[in-house]
XYZ file of C-alpha atoms in Angstrom:
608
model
C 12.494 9.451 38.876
C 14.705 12.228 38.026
C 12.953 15.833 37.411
C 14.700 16.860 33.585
C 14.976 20.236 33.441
C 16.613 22.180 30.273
C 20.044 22.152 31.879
C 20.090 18.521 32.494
C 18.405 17.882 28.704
C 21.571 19.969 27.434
C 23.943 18.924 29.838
C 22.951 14.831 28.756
C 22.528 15.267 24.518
C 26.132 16.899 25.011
C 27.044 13.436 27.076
C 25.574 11.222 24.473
C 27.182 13.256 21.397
C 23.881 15.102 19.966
C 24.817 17.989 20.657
C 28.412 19.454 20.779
C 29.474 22.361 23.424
C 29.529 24.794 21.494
C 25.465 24.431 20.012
C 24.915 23.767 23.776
C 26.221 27.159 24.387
C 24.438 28.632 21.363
C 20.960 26.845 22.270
C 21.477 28.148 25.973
C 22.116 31.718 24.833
C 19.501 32.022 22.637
C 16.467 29.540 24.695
C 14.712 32.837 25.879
C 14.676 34.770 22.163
C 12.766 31.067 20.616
C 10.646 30.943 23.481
C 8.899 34.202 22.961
C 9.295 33.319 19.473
C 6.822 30.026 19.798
C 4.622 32.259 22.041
C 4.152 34.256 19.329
C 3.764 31.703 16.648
C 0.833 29.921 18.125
C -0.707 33.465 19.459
C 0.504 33.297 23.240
C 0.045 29.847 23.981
C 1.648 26.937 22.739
C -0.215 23.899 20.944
C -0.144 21.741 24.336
C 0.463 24.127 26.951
C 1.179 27.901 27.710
C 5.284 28.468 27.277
C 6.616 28.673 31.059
C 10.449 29.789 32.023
C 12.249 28.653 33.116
C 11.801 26.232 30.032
C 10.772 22.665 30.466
C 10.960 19.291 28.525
C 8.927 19.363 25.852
C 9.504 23.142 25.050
C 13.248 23.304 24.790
C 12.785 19.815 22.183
C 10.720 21.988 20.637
C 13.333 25.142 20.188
C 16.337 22.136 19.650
C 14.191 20.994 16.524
C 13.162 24.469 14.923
C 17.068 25.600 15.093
C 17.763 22.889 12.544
C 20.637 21.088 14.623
C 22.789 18.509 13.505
C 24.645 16.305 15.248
C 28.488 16.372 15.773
C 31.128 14.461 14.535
C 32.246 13.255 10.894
C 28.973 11.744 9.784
C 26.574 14.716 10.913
C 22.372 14.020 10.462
C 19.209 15.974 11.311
C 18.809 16.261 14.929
C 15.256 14.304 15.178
C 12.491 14.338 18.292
C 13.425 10.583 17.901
C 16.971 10.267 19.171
C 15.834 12.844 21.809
C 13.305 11.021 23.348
C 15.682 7.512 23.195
C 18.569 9.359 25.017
C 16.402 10.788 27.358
C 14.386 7.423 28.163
C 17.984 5.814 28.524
C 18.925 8.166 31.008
C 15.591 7.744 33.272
C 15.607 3.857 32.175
C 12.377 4.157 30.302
C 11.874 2.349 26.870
C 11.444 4.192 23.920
C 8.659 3.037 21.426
C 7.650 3.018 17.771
C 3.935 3.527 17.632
C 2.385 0.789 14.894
C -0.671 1.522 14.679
C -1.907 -1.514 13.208
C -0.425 -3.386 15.897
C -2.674 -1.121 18.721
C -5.937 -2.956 19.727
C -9.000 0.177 19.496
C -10.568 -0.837 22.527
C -7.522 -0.928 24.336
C -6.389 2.697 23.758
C -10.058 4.548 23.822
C -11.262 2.592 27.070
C -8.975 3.146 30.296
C -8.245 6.871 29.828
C -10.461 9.529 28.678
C -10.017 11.575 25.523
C -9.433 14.741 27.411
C -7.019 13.769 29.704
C -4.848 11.226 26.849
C -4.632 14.245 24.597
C -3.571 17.037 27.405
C -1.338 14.765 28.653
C -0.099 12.725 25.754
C -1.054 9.370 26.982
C -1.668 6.712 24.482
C -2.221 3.090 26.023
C -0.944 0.224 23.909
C -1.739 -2.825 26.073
C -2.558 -4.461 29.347
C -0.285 -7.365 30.094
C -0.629 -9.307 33.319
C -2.251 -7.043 34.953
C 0.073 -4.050 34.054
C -1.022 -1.380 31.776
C 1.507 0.141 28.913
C 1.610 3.322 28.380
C 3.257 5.231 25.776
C 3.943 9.039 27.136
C 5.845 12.385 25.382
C 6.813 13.378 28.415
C 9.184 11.408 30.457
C 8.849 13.176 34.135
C 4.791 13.070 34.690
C 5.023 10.312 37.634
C 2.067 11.837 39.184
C -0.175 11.935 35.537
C 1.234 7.910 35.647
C -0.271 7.813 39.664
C -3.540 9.258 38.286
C -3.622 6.537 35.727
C -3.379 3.763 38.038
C -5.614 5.105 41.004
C -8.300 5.495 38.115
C -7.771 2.393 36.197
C -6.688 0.324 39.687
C -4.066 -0.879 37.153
C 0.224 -0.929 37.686
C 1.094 1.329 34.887
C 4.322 0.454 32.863
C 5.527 3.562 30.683
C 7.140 4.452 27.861
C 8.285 7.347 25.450
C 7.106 7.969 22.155
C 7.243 10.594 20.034
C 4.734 13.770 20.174
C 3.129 13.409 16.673
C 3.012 9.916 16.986
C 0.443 10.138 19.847
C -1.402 12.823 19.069
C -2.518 11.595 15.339
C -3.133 7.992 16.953
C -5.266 9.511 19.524
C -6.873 11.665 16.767
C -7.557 8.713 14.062
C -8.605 6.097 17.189
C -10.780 7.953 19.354
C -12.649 9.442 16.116
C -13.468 6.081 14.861
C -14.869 4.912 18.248
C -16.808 7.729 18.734
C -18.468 7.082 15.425
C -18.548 3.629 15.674
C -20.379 3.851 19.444
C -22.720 6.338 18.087
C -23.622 4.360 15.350
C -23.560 0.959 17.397
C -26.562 2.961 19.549
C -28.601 4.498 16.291
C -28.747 1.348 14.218
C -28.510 -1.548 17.126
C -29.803 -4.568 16.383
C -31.961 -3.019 12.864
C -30.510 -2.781 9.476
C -30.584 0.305 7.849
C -33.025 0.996 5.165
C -32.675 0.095 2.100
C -34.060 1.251 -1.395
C -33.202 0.833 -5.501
C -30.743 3.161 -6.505
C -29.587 4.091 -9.981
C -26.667 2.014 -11.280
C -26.184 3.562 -14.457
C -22.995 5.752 -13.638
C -19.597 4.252 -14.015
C -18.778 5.476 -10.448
C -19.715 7.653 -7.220
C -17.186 10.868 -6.482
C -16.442 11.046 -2.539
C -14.224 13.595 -1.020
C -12.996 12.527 1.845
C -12.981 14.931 5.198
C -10.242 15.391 8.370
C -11.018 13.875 10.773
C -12.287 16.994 12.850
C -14.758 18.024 9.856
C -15.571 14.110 10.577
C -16.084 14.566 14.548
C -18.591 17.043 14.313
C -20.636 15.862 12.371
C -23.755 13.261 13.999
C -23.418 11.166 10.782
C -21.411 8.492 12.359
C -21.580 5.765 9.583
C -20.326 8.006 6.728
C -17.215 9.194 9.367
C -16.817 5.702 10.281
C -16.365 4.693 6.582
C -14.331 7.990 5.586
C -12.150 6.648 8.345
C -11.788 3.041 6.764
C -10.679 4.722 3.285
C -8.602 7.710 4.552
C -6.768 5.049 6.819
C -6.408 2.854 3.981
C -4.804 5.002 1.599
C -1.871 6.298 4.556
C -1.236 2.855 5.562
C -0.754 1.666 1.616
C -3.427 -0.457 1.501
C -3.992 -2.454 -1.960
C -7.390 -3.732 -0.652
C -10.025 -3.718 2.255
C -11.878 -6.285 3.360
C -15.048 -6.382 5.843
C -15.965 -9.604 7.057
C -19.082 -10.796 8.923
C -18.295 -12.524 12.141
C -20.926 -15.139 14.017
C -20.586 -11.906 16.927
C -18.649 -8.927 15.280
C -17.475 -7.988 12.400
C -13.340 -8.161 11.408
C -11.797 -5.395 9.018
C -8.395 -6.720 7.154
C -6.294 -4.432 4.810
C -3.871 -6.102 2.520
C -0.535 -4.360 2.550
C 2.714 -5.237 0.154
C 0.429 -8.314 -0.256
C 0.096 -9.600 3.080
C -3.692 -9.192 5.327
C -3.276 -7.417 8.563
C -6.620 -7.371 10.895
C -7.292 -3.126 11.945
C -10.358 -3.155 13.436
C -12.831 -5.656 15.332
C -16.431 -3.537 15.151
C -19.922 -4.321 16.524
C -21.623 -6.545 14.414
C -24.757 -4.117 14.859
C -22.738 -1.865 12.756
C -22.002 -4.304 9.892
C -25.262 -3.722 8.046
C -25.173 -0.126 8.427
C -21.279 0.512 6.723
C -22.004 -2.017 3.875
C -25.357 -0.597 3.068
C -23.178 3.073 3.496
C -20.495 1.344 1.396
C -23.178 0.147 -1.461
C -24.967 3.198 -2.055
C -21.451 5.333 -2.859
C -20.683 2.260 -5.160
C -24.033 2.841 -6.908
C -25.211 -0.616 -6.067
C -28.261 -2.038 -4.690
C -28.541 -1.886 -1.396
C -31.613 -3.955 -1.058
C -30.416 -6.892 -2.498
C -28.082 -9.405 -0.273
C -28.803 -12.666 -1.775
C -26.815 -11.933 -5.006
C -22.877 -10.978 -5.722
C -22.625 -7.359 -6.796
C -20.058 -4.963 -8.305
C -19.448 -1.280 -8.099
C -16.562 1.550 -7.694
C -16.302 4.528 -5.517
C -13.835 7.343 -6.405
C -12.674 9.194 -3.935
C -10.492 12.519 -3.022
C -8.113 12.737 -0.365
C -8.903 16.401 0.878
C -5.295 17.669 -0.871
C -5.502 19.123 -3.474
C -2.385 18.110 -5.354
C -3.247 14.651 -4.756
C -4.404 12.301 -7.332
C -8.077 11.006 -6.826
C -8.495 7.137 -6.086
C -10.656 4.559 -7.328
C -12.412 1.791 -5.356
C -13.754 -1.521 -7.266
C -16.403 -3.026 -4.738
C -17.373 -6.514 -4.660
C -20.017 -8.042 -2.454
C -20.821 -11.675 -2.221
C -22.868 -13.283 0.452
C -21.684 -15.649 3.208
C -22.547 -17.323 6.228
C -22.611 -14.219 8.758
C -23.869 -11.746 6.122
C -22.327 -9.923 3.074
C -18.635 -9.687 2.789
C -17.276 -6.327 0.989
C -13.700 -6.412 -0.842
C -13.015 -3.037 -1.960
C -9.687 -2.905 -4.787
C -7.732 0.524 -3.735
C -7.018 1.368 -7.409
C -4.565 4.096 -7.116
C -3.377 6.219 -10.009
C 0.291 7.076 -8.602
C 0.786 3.303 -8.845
C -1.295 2.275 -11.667
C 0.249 4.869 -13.820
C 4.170 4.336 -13.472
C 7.233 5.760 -15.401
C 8.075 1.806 -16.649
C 11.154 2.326 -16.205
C 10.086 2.005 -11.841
C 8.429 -1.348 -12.557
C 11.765 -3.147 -12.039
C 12.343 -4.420 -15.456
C 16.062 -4.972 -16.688
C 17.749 -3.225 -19.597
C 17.955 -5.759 -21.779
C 13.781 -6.663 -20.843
C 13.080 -2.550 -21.337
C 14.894 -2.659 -24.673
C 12.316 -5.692 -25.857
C 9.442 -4.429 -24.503
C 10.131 -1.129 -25.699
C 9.755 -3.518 -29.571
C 6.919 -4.511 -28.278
C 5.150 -0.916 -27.683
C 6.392 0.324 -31.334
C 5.533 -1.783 -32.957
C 2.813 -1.157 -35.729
C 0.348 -4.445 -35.252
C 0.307 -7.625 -33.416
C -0.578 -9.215 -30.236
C 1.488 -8.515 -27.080
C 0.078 -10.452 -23.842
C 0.921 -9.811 -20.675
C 0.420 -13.238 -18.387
C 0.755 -14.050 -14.525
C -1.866 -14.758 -11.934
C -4.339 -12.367 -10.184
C -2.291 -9.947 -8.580
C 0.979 -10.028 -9.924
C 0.534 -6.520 -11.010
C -0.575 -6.948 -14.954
C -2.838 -4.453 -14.602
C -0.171 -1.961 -13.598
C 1.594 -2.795 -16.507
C -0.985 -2.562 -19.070
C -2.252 0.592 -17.814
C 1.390 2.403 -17.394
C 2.135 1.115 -20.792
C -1.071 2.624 -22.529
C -0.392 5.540 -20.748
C 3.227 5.959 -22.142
C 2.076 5.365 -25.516
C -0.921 7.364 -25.129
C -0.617 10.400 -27.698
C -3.549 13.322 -29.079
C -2.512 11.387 -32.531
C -3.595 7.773 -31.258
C -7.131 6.209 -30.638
C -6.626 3.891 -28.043
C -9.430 1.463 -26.736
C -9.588 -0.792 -24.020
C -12.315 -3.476 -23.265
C -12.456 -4.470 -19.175
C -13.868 -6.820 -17.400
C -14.443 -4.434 -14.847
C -12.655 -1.240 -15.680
C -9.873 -0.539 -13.438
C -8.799 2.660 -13.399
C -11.069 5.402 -15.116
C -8.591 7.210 -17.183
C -9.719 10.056 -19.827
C -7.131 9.431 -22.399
C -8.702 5.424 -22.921
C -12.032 5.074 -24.623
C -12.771 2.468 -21.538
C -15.574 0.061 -22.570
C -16.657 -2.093 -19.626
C -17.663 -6.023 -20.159
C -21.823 -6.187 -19.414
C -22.857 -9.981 -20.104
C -26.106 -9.407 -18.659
C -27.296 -7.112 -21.926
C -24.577 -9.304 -24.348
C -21.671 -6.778 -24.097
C -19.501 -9.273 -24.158
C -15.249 -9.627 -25.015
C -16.200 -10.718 -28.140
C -19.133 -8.465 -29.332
C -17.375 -5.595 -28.555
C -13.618 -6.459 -30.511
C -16.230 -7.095 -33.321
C -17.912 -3.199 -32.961
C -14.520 -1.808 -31.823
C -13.008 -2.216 -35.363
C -15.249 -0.059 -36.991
C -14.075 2.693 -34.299
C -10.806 3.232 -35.767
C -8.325 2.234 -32.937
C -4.951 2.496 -33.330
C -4.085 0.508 -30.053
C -6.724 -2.084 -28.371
C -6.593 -3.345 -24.674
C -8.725 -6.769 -24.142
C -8.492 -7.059 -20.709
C -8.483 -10.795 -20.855
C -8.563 -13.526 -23.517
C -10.882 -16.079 -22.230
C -12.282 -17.880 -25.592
C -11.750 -18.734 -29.014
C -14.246 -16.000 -30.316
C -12.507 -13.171 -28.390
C -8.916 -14.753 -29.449
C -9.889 -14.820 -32.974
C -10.891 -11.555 -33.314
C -8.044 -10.058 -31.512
C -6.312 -11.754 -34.742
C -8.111 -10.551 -36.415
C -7.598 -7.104 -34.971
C -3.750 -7.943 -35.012
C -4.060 -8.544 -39.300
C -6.051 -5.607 -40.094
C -3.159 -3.421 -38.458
C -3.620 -2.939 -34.879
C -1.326 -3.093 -32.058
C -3.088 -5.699 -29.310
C -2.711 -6.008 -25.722
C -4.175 -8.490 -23.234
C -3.651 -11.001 -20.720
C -3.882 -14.773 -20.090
C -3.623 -16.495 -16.682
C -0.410 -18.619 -17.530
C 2.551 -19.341 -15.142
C 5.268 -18.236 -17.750
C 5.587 -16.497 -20.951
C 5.979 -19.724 -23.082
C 3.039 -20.926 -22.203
C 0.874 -18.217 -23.805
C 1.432 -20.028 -26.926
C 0.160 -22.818 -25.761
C -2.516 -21.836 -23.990
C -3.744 -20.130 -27.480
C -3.596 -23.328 -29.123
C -5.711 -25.032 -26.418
C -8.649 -22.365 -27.261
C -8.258 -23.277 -30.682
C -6.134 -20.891 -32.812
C -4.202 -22.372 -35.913
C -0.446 -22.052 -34.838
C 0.246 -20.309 -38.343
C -2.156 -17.484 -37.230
C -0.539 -17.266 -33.941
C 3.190 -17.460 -35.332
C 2.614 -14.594 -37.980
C 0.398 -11.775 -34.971
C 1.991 -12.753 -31.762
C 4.864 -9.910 -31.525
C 5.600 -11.444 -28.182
C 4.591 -12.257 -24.278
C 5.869 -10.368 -20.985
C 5.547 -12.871 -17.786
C 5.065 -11.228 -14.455
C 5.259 -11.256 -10.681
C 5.542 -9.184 -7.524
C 8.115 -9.278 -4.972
C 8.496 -7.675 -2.102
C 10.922 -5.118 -1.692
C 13.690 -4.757 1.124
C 12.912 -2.145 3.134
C 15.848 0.641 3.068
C 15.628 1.862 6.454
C 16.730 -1.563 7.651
C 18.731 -3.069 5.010
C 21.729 -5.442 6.125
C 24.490 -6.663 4.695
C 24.883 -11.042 4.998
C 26.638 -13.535 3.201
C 25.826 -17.153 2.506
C 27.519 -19.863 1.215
C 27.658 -20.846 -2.774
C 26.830 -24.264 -2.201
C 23.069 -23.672 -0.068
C 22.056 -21.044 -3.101
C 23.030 -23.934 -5.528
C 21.165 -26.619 -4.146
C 17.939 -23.931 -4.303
C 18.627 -23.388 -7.786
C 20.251 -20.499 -7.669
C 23.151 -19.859 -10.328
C 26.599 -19.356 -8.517
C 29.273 -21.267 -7.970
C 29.551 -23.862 -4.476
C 32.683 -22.766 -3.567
C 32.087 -18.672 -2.983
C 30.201 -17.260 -0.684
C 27.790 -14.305 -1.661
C 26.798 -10.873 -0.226
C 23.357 -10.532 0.050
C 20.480 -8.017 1.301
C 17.677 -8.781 4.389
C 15.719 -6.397 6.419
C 16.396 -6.604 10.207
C 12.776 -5.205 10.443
C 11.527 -1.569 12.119
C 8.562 0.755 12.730
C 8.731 1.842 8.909
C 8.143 -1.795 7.574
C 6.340 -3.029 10.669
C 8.928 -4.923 11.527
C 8.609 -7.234 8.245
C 12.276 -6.171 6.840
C 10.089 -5.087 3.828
C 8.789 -1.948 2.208
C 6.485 -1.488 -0.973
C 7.027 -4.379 -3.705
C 8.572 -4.421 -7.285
C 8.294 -7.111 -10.396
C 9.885 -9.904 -11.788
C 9.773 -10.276 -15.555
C 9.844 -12.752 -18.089
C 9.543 -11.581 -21.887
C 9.485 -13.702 -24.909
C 10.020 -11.989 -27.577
C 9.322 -13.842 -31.654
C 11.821 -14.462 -33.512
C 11.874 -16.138 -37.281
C 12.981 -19.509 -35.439
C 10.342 -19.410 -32.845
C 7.565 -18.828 -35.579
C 8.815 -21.886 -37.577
C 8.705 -23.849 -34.097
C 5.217 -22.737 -33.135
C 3.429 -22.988 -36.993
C 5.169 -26.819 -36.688
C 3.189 -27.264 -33.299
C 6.834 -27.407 -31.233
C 6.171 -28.316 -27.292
C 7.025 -25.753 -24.692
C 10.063 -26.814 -23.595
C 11.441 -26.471 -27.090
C 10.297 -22.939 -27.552
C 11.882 -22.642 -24.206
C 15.014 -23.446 -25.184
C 15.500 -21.703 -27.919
C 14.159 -18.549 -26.136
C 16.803 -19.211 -23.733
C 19.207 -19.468 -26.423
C 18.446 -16.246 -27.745
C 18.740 -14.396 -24.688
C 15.063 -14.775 -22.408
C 15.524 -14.251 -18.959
C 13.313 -16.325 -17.126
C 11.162 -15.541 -14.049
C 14.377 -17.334 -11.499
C 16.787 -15.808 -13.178
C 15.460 -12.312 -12.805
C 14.391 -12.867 -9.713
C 17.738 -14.089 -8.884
C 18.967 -10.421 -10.102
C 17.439 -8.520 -8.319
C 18.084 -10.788 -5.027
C 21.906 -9.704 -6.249
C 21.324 -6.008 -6.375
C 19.944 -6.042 -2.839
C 16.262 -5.090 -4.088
C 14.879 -8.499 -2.752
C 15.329 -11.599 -0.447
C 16.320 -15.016 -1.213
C 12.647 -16.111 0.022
C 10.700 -14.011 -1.892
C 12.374 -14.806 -4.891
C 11.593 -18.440 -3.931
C 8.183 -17.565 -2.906
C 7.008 -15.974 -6.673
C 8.939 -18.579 -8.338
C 8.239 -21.490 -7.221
C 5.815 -22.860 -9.401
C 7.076 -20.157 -12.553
């Protein structure tokens, strides 16, 4: 392999058009001035190594990238450690690799090379395949680390680059959890961890979570090993964790832009020992298994400017042991600007009625996890106001939020939907939230709610908007009473969302988007959006997810329809007629306006 010294480095970005002459000339007068410079910065030695001239690899990247460079030519763009590392690697014929660290088995990368000698020389293995050993490296001339490697590990090693930071937090983040995980595997073995009553009186448990060097030196293994699960949770997006009891082991899943991805396989001696860690910051009992529980955890993310998170914890038993799904119930998305939900103008404009408005019932319908909650919550956030008494009744509460007078659902002691709507009026609300209309008691008291001159929210598990009517009518409310409160319903569901640093340009014909039962015309083809897939989406071609929305809002003819006991696809009609949007069609937007794909839309719509 060829040795890369600065001059070559230079000499090759100026080949591959990274660099231009003349910043070649400019780095190459001024290399010597930023050297002392970083010497100085990190207080004579650098973070990896001490600063050497004549200059090698890694330190002239570093002075290329603190200059600021761009590259040439008549679309110029930040000079990145990325497009570095790929020129170099095809130069020495070494591939260049995004690190996914979902995609990296633990054992794998924490068991053939030490910690020591994978952080001082920026090793990170990612697999063994036939035999062969990959290895992602930041520095592309160490053949003799590489010889090391396989004389230790008896083991062909098969290389490739990948950027600095990359490796080092992976290192950090993988070789902190094993350590904690091993030391805990040893304490607990084969024993469960004591267990004793705790108080469950508080609404929820406040955890800060540490670095992971405050976590390393610390001999409490399980509380690192759990900090680890959340903090990892919360940079990978994570909407919920689950920790599954295996006949030999025990599996840990986090659901991201809907869609489970296994992180870690652990001991299953451990299993006892993080549920029973997991259960006490949830303020649950930790002695009993036999029995489903509930509790929440909030949490801080060690940055100050960062909003605190909530966890909702549920544990049920099954055949290995107790499984824990913990909700990651986080304010930045909880609490949106509605306008970032995805809804249309003409949808904003309605809804916008809807939140105005002086009484009535507004219900908000889709099933679980189509993002109601987000809605609900952004909404009553908009609206919230010093001048407005706004009180919500949950079934759990979701997101603890000081401006709500947040009542939480307790059937077990007869704090029920119903009991409470009945106390709650003699509170003097201005706006009430029932988190879900489940009987003819709650529903007629949110009527009654809705008379007396209150502004209602809720939800009901229907497929479409229409169908709230209906569904109503089969708990047993008069149509007359639901014609003259109902100020409307707002139909919802989530979509994934194109990623943008992959986005493509395709078309299709007419005639194949007709046949799905799409609107267009058989004869044109159409320009559409996909993601080709990269190390920002995983390679899934999407990134984060938006909504779909179909709102129904009352008019004088639909209250005439519904008090005469009309059938849905009547009211559908004439909600058509006066402008609805239905779930395919706005779906079918936003597959236009490159937001979405052609199978998601079909996906979420489906049965709509």
């Amino acid at each position: 392999m060829t040795y890369l010294n600065s001059n070559a480095l230079l000499e090759l970005l100026v080949q591959v058009r990274l660099l231009s002459p003349a910043q070649q000339r400019f780095i190459l007068e001024n290399r010597d001035k930023q050297a002392q410079h970083l010497i100085r910065q990190f207080g004579g030695r650098r973070r990896d190594d001490t600063v050497k001239l004549p200059l090698g690899f890694p330190d002239l990247v570093d002075i290329i990238l603190s200059l600021g460079m761009q590259t040439p030519g008549p679309k110029p763009e930040p000079l990145t450690e990325e497009m570095i590392l790929k020129a170099v690697g095809r130069e020495l014929g070494i591939p260049f690799t995004n690190l996914d660290p979902l995609k990296l088995d633990m054992e794998v990368v924490t068991k053939y090379i030490s910690k020591t000698f994978a952080i001082r020389h920026l090793l990170l293995p990612l697999a063994v395949k036939d035999g062969v050993l990959q290895v992602a490296s930041y520095f592309p001339d160490n053949q003799q680390v590489l010889e090391d490697v396989e004389r230790v590990t008896q083991l062909k090693v098969e290389q490739f680059l990948a950027t600095k930071q990359d490796i080092k937090q992976i290192l950090a983040e993988f070789f902190g959890f094993q350590h904690s995980i091993s030391a805990a595997e040893s304490q607990f073995g084969a024993a469960d961890s004591g267990a004793s009553s705790v108080d469950i009186g508080n609404l929820e448990q406040y955890v800060r979570l540490s670095t992971t060097q405050e976590l390393s030196s610390t001999d409490q293994h399980i509380k690192a090993a759990v900090n680890h699960l959340f903090r990892y949770a919360l940079e990978q997006r994570a909407s919920d964790i689950h920790i599954e009891p295996k006949r030999d082991a025990c599996t840990v899943r986090y659901r991201i832009d809907g869609v489970l991805h296994t992180i870690h396989t652990l001991p299953k001696a451990v299993h006892s020992a993080i549920t029973s860690r997991i259960k006490s910051l949830a303020r649950m009992d930790i002695a009993e298994k036999r029995r489903p529980q509930d509790g929440r955890i909030k949490i801080g993310r060690g940055d100050d400017n960062a909003l605190d998170v909530e966890l909702r914890v549920s544990t049920v038993p099954v055949a290995f042991g107790e499984k824990t799904v913990l909700r990651i119930l986080n304010p930045e998305i909880m609490f949106q600007n509605l306008d970032g939900l995805g809804f249309s103008r003409r949808d904003r404009a309605v809804y916008n009625g809807f939140m105005s408005a002086p009484n009535g019932l507004v219900f908000v319908t889709g099933p679980t996890g189509s993002g109601k909650s987000t809605t609900l919550y952004s909404t009553l956030k908009q609206v919230a106001t010093p001048e407005k008494n706004i009180v919500t009744v949950e079934d759990p509460v979701e997101m603890v939020y000081e401006e709500f007078n947040q009542i939480a659902v307790q059937p077990q002691i007869e704090v029920t939907f119903s009991n409470i709507l009945r106390n709650i009026l003699r509170q003097d609300p201005d706006i009430i939230m029932i988190g879900e209309i489940r009987d003819l008691e709650t529903a007629s008291y949110a009527v009654q709610a809705a008379l007396t001159g209150h502004l209602v929210f809720s939800t009901l598990h229907t497929n479409d908007a229409i169908s709230s009517v209906l569904r109503l009518e089969d708990l047993g409310l008069e149509p007359f009473l639901i014609a003259s409160t109902m100020r409307g319903a707002l139909a919802q569901r989530l979509v994934r969302r194109i990623c943008p640093h992959c986005l493509e340009r395709y078309r299709v014909s007419g005639e194949s988007l007709a046949r799905l039962g799409f609107p267009v015309s058989g004869r044109d083809s159409v320009e559409l959006a996909r993601g080709k897939g990269c190390p920002q989406c995983r390679n899934t071609g999407y990134l984060g997810r938006l909504g779909i929305f179909e709102i129904f809002p009352m008019s004088a003819q639909l209250k005439k329809l519904i008090a005469t006991r009309a059938n849905d696809n009547e009211l559908r009609q004439i909600a058509i007629r006066e402008g609805m949007t239905t779930l395919r069609e706005d779906a079918w937007r936003k597959v236009r306006a490159g937001l979405t794909t052609v199978e998601e839309a079909l996906r979420v719509t489906s049965e709509a």
